[in-house]
Amino acid sequence: MTDPKRAALRKLIDPLRVEPGSTVILPHGFDPRHTAGYVAKADADEALRSSIALLAEYQDRLSAQDTYAVLVVLQGLDASGKDGTVKHVMSGVNPAGVHVRSFKVPSVEELNHDYLWRYARALPERGAIGIFNRSHYEEVLVVRVHPENLERQRLPSIQSGKSVWQRRFREINEWERYLVDNGIHIVKVFLNVSKEEQRRRFLERIKEMRKNWKFSAADVLERRHWDEYQQAYSDVLSNTSTKWAPWYVVPADDKWFTRLATASLVVDALMRIDPQYPEVGPAERDLLAKAKAELEAEG
């Protein structure tokens, strides 16, 4: 990528970064309607196509090098556009090299292990891109808003107050540092949708028959906890945006910008890794030359 294009990429994503050590109090400081100067979907389409093409190129190099992996952590409230973002951003890549995992209510087996166990089992292998559509951060989000889920985990002891969450923030930060040190580059994206836009999308799912399947009555029940989720997300962003795995708050009211910003973040991560195709040594080149001569002779 040329320097001007790289600069444009950084200009788009840098304002979305949560500076490690900063205090986030949602909804302040991050506008769900921010579009980085793009006026409409048509304005961003070319930039999105460019990012998707770059993503495909870098994914091929990542797979060939087989040294690093990328883990995209995608968090957001209901109707923030997580599924659509995955679909559009990854539309041009080789599906064999991308693994998407959505985490639902934990099974009995998962509850019989530590809370990070099921997430560790789903990590991408070297050379692959993994996407957690909801992630280990549910353990300090939905479990916090609904503490009965914490009781189901049957911990040896549950400390009172904020101590259990502060402990989990520390554990998650240390786990992510371990992953990064072992070659798994982490891209953490919070899709920041406004309460009004969520309401509009819920109504759209109810009114349009072809979208009815997307709606669940539980979605409205969760919406009643909006303020609690805003507080929980504020604490997550404040306590777990680190130098090795910073958070990015991506505006989610305009889906086209959400997809552009998320694609740009993944491309930026791959560019920083800068994977290279393996070099072929003298012995391998000699074998290639012999194979070439044999195949040409057959013609």
Short mmCIF file of C-alpha atoms in Angstrom, two decimals:
data_model
loop_
_atom_site.label_atom_id
_atom_site.label_comp_id
_atom_site.label_asym_id
_atom_site.label_seq_id
_atom_site.Cartn_x
_atom_site.Cartn_y
_atom_site.Cartn_z
CA MET A 1 0.00 0.00 0.00
CA THR A 2 1.31 3.46 -0.90
CA ASP A 3 2.05 5.96 1.87
CA PRO A 4 -0.96 8.22 1.05
CA LYS A 5 -3.32 5.24 1.21
CA ARG A 6 -1.74 4.06 4.44
CA ALA A 7 -2.13 7.55 5.87
CA ALA A 8 -5.81 7.60 4.85
CA LEU A 9 -6.31 4.26 6.55
CA ARG A 10 -4.77 5.50 9.79
CA LYS A 11 -6.80 8.71 9.58
CA LEU A 12 -9.97 6.65 9.48
CA ILE A 13 -9.22 4.23 12.33
CA ASP A 14 -7.05 6.22 14.77
CA PRO A 15 -10.00 8.28 16.14
CA LEU A 16 -11.79 5.01 16.94
CA ARG A 17 -9.01 3.71 19.19
CA VAL A 18 -9.50 3.64 22.96
CA GLU A 19 -6.26 4.97 24.38
CA PRO A 20 -4.91 2.51 26.96
CA GLY A 21 -5.33 3.90 30.46
CA SER A 22 -8.12 6.27 29.47
CA THR A 23 -11.55 6.31 31.12
CA VAL A 24 -14.56 5.70 28.90
CA ILE A 25 -18.03 6.74 29.96
CA LEU A 26 -20.52 5.76 27.26
CA PRO A 27 -22.27 7.25 25.38
CA HIS A 28 -19.91 10.23 25.70
CA GLY A 29 -16.89 10.56 23.45
CA PHE A 30 -17.95 8.13 20.73
CA ASP A 31 -20.63 9.13 18.23
CA PRO A 32 -22.53 6.13 16.77
CA ARG A 33 -23.28 8.27 13.68
CA HIS A 34 -19.65 9.25 12.97
CA THR A 35 -18.64 8.48 9.37
CA ALA A 36 -15.15 10.03 9.13
CA GLY A 37 -16.20 12.51 6.45
CA TYR A 38 -17.99 10.01 4.20
CA VAL A 39 -21.44 11.36 3.34
CA ALA A 40 -23.18 8.25 2.00
CA LYS A 41 -22.69 4.58 1.25
CA ALA A 42 -21.68 5.28 -2.35
CA ASP A 43 -18.77 7.41 -1.11
CA ALA A 44 -17.37 4.54 0.94
CA ASP A 45 -17.96 1.69 -1.53
CA GLU A 46 -14.69 2.14 -3.42
CA ALA A 47 -12.70 2.30 -0.18
CA LEU A 48 -14.42 -0.85 1.06
CA ARG A 49 -13.68 -2.73 -2.17
CA SER A 50 -10.04 -1.69 -1.89
CA SER A 51 -9.85 -2.91 1.71
CA ILE A 52 -11.48 -6.24 0.84
CA ALA A 53 -8.98 -6.76 -2.00
CA LEU A 54 -6.08 -6.00 0.31
CA LEU A 55 -7.54 -8.31 2.93
CA ALA A 56 -7.61 -11.17 0.41
CA GLU A 57 -4.00 -10.51 -0.61
CA TYR A 58 -2.70 -10.34 2.96
CA GLN A 59 -4.72 -13.38 4.01
CA ASP A 60 -3.00 -15.41 1.30
CA ARG A 61 0.40 -14.28 2.57
CA LEU A 62 -0.60 -14.94 6.19
CA SER A 63 -1.58 -18.51 5.30
CA ALA A 64 1.57 -19.13 3.28
CA GLN A 65 3.89 -17.84 6.01
CA ASP A 66 2.10 -19.94 8.65
CA THR A 67 3.64 -18.03 11.57
CA TYR A 68 1.01 -15.58 12.82
CA ALA A 69 -2.75 -15.62 13.28
CA VAL A 70 -5.33 -12.84 13.59
CA LEU A 71 -8.18 -12.93 16.09
CA VAL A 72 -11.01 -10.44 15.50
CA VAL A 73 -13.04 -9.91 18.66
CA LEU A 74 -16.44 -8.53 17.66
CA GLN A 75 -18.66 -7.19 20.42
CA GLY A 76 -21.88 -5.20 20.31
CA LEU A 77 -25.41 -5.04 21.58
CA ASP A 78 -28.26 -6.78 19.75
CA ALA A 79 -28.86 -5.39 16.22
CA SER A 80 -25.49 -3.60 16.15
CA GLY A 81 -24.65 -5.41 12.90
CA LYS A 82 -22.17 -8.09 13.93
CA ASP A 83 -23.36 -10.80 11.50
CA GLY A 84 -23.62 -8.40 8.56
CA THR A 85 -20.18 -7.01 9.27
CA VAL A 86 -18.63 -10.46 9.18
CA LYS A 87 -20.48 -11.29 5.95
CA HIS A 88 -19.40 -8.17 4.08
CA VAL A 89 -15.87 -7.70 5.41
CA MET A 90 -14.90 -11.31 4.73
CA SER A 91 -16.68 -11.52 1.36
CA GLY A 92 -13.46 -11.69 -0.66
CA VAL A 93 -11.28 -13.99 1.42
CA ASN A 94 -10.61 -17.71 1.14
CA PRO A 95 -13.18 -19.28 3.50
CA ALA A 96 -10.77 -22.11 4.29
CA GLY A 97 -8.56 -19.61 6.10
CA VAL A 98 -11.28 -17.90 8.16
CA HIS A 99 -13.06 -19.41 11.14
CA VAL A 100 -16.09 -17.70 12.70
CA ARG A 101 -17.25 -18.75 16.13
CA SER A 102 -20.37 -17.47 17.89
CA PHE A 103 -20.63 -18.17 21.60
CA LYS A 104 -24.06 -18.94 22.98
CA VAL A 105 -25.18 -19.99 26.46
CA PRO A 106 -22.41 -22.23 27.86
CA SER A 107 -23.01 -25.97 27.93
CA VAL A 108 -22.74 -28.18 31.00
CA GLU A 109 -19.28 -29.27 29.86
CA GLU A 110 -18.16 -25.66 29.41
CA LEU A 111 -19.49 -24.68 32.84
CA ASN A 112 -17.36 -27.47 34.32
CA HIS A 113 -14.21 -25.64 33.18
CA ASP A 114 -12.74 -22.20 33.85
CA TYR A 115 -14.51 -19.35 32.10
CA LEU A 116 -11.83 -18.89 29.41
CA TRP A 117 -11.64 -22.59 28.49
CA ARG A 118 -14.19 -22.59 25.69
CA TYR A 119 -12.66 -19.50 24.11
CA ALA A 120 -9.14 -20.92 24.20
CA ARG A 121 -10.38 -24.02 22.36
CA ALA A 122 -11.69 -21.85 19.51
CA LEU A 123 -8.54 -19.82 18.86
CA PRO A 124 -7.33 -19.65 15.24
CA GLU A 125 -4.32 -21.70 14.22
CA ARG A 126 -1.22 -20.12 12.70
CA GLY A 127 -1.91 -18.73 9.25
CA ALA A 128 -5.64 -18.26 9.88
CA ILE A 129 -8.04 -15.46 10.74
CA GLY A 130 -10.44 -16.22 13.57
CA ILE A 131 -13.54 -14.19 14.37
CA PHE A 132 -15.26 -14.31 17.73
CA ASN A 133 -18.83 -13.07 17.15
CA ARG A 134 -19.29 -12.25 20.82
CA SER A 135 -16.37 -13.45 22.85
CA HIS A 136 -14.70 -13.94 26.23
CA TYR A 137 -15.86 -10.40 27.01
CA GLU A 138 -19.35 -11.78 27.57
CA GLU A 139 -17.88 -12.97 30.89
CA VAL A 140 -17.63 -9.35 32.06
CA LEU A 141 -20.69 -8.06 30.20
CA VAL A 142 -23.78 -10.29 30.12
CA VAL A 143 -22.57 -12.17 33.20
CA ARG A 144 -22.24 -8.85 34.99
CA VAL A 145 -25.65 -7.56 33.94
CA HIS A 146 -27.19 -10.94 34.81
CA PRO A 147 -25.27 -12.12 37.91
CA GLU A 148 -27.26 -15.37 38.05
CA ASN A 149 -24.97 -16.50 35.23
CA LEU A 150 -21.99 -16.04 37.52
CA GLU A 151 -23.63 -18.29 40.10
CA ARG A 152 -24.05 -21.00 37.44
CA GLN A 153 -20.28 -21.08 37.01
CA ARG A 154 -19.95 -22.51 40.54
CA LEU A 155 -16.76 -20.66 41.38
CA PRO A 156 -14.86 -21.72 44.52
CA SER A 157 -15.58 -18.27 45.95
CA ILE A 158 -17.31 -15.17 44.64
CA GLN A 159 -15.95 -11.92 46.00
CA SER A 160 -18.34 -9.09 46.66
CA GLY A 161 -18.52 -5.73 44.93
CA LYS A 162 -16.32 -4.99 41.93
CA SER A 163 -13.50 -7.32 42.91
CA VAL A 164 -14.62 -10.21 40.70
CA TRP A 165 -14.77 -7.95 37.64
CA GLN A 166 -11.44 -6.28 38.34
CA ARG A 167 -9.90 -9.72 38.72
CA ARG A 168 -11.37 -10.84 35.40
CA PHE A 169 -10.16 -7.68 33.66
CA ARG A 170 -6.64 -8.50 34.86
CA GLU A 171 -6.92 -12.15 33.82
CA ILE A 172 -8.23 -11.28 30.37
CA ASN A 173 -5.47 -8.71 29.83
CA GLU A 174 -2.82 -11.23 30.83
CA TRP A 175 -4.37 -13.95 28.63
CA GLU A 176 -4.43 -11.64 25.63
CA ARG A 177 -0.82 -10.64 26.27
CA TYR A 178 0.07 -14.34 26.24
CA LEU A 179 -1.74 -14.82 22.91
CA VAL A 180 -0.01 -11.82 21.33
CA ASP A 181 3.38 -13.04 22.54
CA ASN A 182 2.62 -16.33 20.81
CA GLY A 183 1.82 -14.78 17.46
CA ILE A 184 -1.95 -14.20 17.65
CA HIS A 185 -2.64 -10.59 16.74
CA ILE A 186 -5.86 -9.37 18.39
CA VAL A 187 -8.25 -6.82 16.83
CA LYS A 188 -10.96 -5.81 19.30
CA VAL A 189 -14.02 -4.09 17.83
CA PHE A 190 -17.00 -2.73 19.74
CA LEU A 191 -19.89 -1.90 17.40
CA ASN A 192 -21.39 1.19 18.98
CA VAL A 193 -25.07 1.44 18.02
CA SER A 194 -27.38 4.12 19.44
CA LYS A 195 -30.49 3.22 21.40
CA GLU A 196 -32.72 4.86 18.80
CA GLU A 197 -31.11 2.98 15.90
CA GLN A 198 -31.46 -0.30 17.77
CA ARG A 199 -35.16 0.46 18.28
CA ARG A 200 -35.56 1.17 14.57
CA ARG A 201 -33.83 -2.07 13.57
CA PHE A 202 -35.94 -4.11 15.98
CA LEU A 203 -39.13 -2.63 14.49
CA GLU A 204 -37.84 -3.38 10.99
CA ARG A 205 -37.31 -7.02 11.95
CA ILE A 206 -40.85 -7.23 13.27
CA LYS A 207 -42.54 -5.45 10.35
CA GLU A 208 -40.69 -7.21 7.51
CA MET A 209 -41.68 -10.86 7.31
CA ARG A 210 -38.39 -11.92 5.75
CA LYS A 211 -36.59 -10.51 8.78
CA ASN A 212 -38.88 -11.99 11.45
CA TRP A 213 -36.45 -14.83 12.06
CA LYS A 214 -33.84 -12.33 13.26
CA PHE A 215 -36.05 -11.08 16.08
CA SER A 216 -36.48 -12.63 19.48
CA ALA A 217 -38.69 -11.41 22.32
CA ALA A 218 -35.59 -11.74 24.50
CA ASP A 219 -34.05 -8.87 22.53
CA VAL A 220 -36.58 -6.44 23.98
CA LEU A 221 -36.01 -7.83 27.46
CA GLU A 222 -32.28 -7.20 27.10
CA ARG A 223 -32.97 -3.70 25.81
CA ARG A 224 -34.48 -2.88 29.19
CA HIS A 225 -30.94 -3.25 30.57
CA TRP A 226 -29.53 -0.66 28.14
CA ASP A 227 -28.04 1.60 30.83
CA GLU A 228 -26.49 -1.34 32.65
CA TYR A 229 -24.85 -2.54 29.44
CA GLN A 230 -23.53 0.95 28.75
CA GLN A 231 -21.90 0.96 32.18
CA ALA A 232 -20.52 -2.55 31.71
CA TYR A 233 -19.08 -1.69 28.29
CA SER A 234 -17.60 1.52 29.68
CA ASP A 235 -15.73 -0.48 32.31
CA VAL A 236 -14.57 -3.06 29.75
CA LEU A 237 -13.21 -0.40 27.40
CA SER A 238 -11.55 1.48 30.27
CA ASN A 239 -9.92 -1.57 31.84
CA THR A 240 -9.01 -3.83 28.91
CA SER A 241 -7.79 -1.50 26.16
CA THR A 242 -4.07 -2.27 26.26
CA LYS A 243 -1.01 -1.48 24.16
CA TRP A 244 -0.91 -5.07 22.93
CA ALA A 245 -4.68 -5.36 22.32
CA PRO A 246 -6.44 -1.98 22.18
CA TRP A 247 -10.17 -1.56 21.70
CA TYR A 248 -11.68 0.27 18.74
CA VAL A 249 -15.16 1.77 19.09
CA VAL A 250 -16.70 1.52 15.61
CA PRO A 251 -19.79 3.65 14.91
CA ALA A 252 -22.65 1.30 14.03
CA ASP A 253 -25.64 3.48 13.10
CA ASP A 254 -24.60 3.44 9.42
CA LYS A 255 -23.87 -0.14 8.43
CA TRP A 256 -21.83 0.82 5.39
CA PHE A 257 -19.39 2.77 7.55
CA THR A 258 -19.28 -0.01 10.14
CA ARG A 259 -18.13 -2.42 7.44
CA LEU A 260 -15.55 -0.02 6.03
CA ALA A 261 -14.07 0.76 9.44
CA THR A 262 -13.93 -2.89 10.50
CA ALA A 263 -12.33 -3.95 7.20
CA SER A 264 -9.79 -1.16 7.62
CA LEU A 265 -8.92 -2.38 11.12
CA VAL A 266 -8.32 -5.95 9.94
CA VAL A 267 -6.23 -4.76 6.98
CA ASP A 268 -4.19 -2.53 9.29
CA ALA A 269 -3.52 -5.50 11.58
CA LEU A 270 -2.33 -7.62 8.66
CA MET A 271 -0.16 -4.80 7.34
CA ARG A 272 1.55 -4.49 10.71
CA ILE A 273 2.24 -8.23 10.69
CA ASP A 274 3.39 -7.89 7.06
CA PRO A 275 3.44 -11.65 6.32
CA GLN A 276 5.71 -12.75 3.50
CA TYR A 277 5.65 -15.72 1.16
CA PRO A 278 8.27 -18.30 2.21
CA GLU A 279 11.50 -18.13 0.24
CA VAL A 280 12.51 -21.22 -1.70
CA GLY A 281 16.05 -22.45 -1.03
CA PRO A 282 18.60 -23.65 -3.61
CA ALA A 283 17.63 -27.32 -3.23
CA GLU A 284 13.94 -26.57 -3.73
CA ARG A 285 14.70 -24.34 -6.73
CA ASP A 286 16.66 -27.18 -8.32
CA LEU A 287 13.69 -29.51 -7.87
CA LEU A 288 11.38 -26.87 -9.35
CA ALA A 289 13.64 -26.51 -12.37
CA LYS A 290 13.66 -30.27 -12.95
CA ALA A 291 9.87 -30.47 -12.59
CA LYS A 292 9.49 -27.56 -15.02
CA ALA A 293 11.72 -29.23 -17.59
CA GLU A 294 9.84 -32.52 -17.30
CA LEU A 295 6.44 -30.88 -17.70
CA GLU A 296 7.60 -28.80 -20.65
CA ALA A 297 9.04 -31.90 -22.29
CA GLU A 298 5.63 -33.57 -22.13
CA GLY A 299 4.23 -30.72 -24.20
#
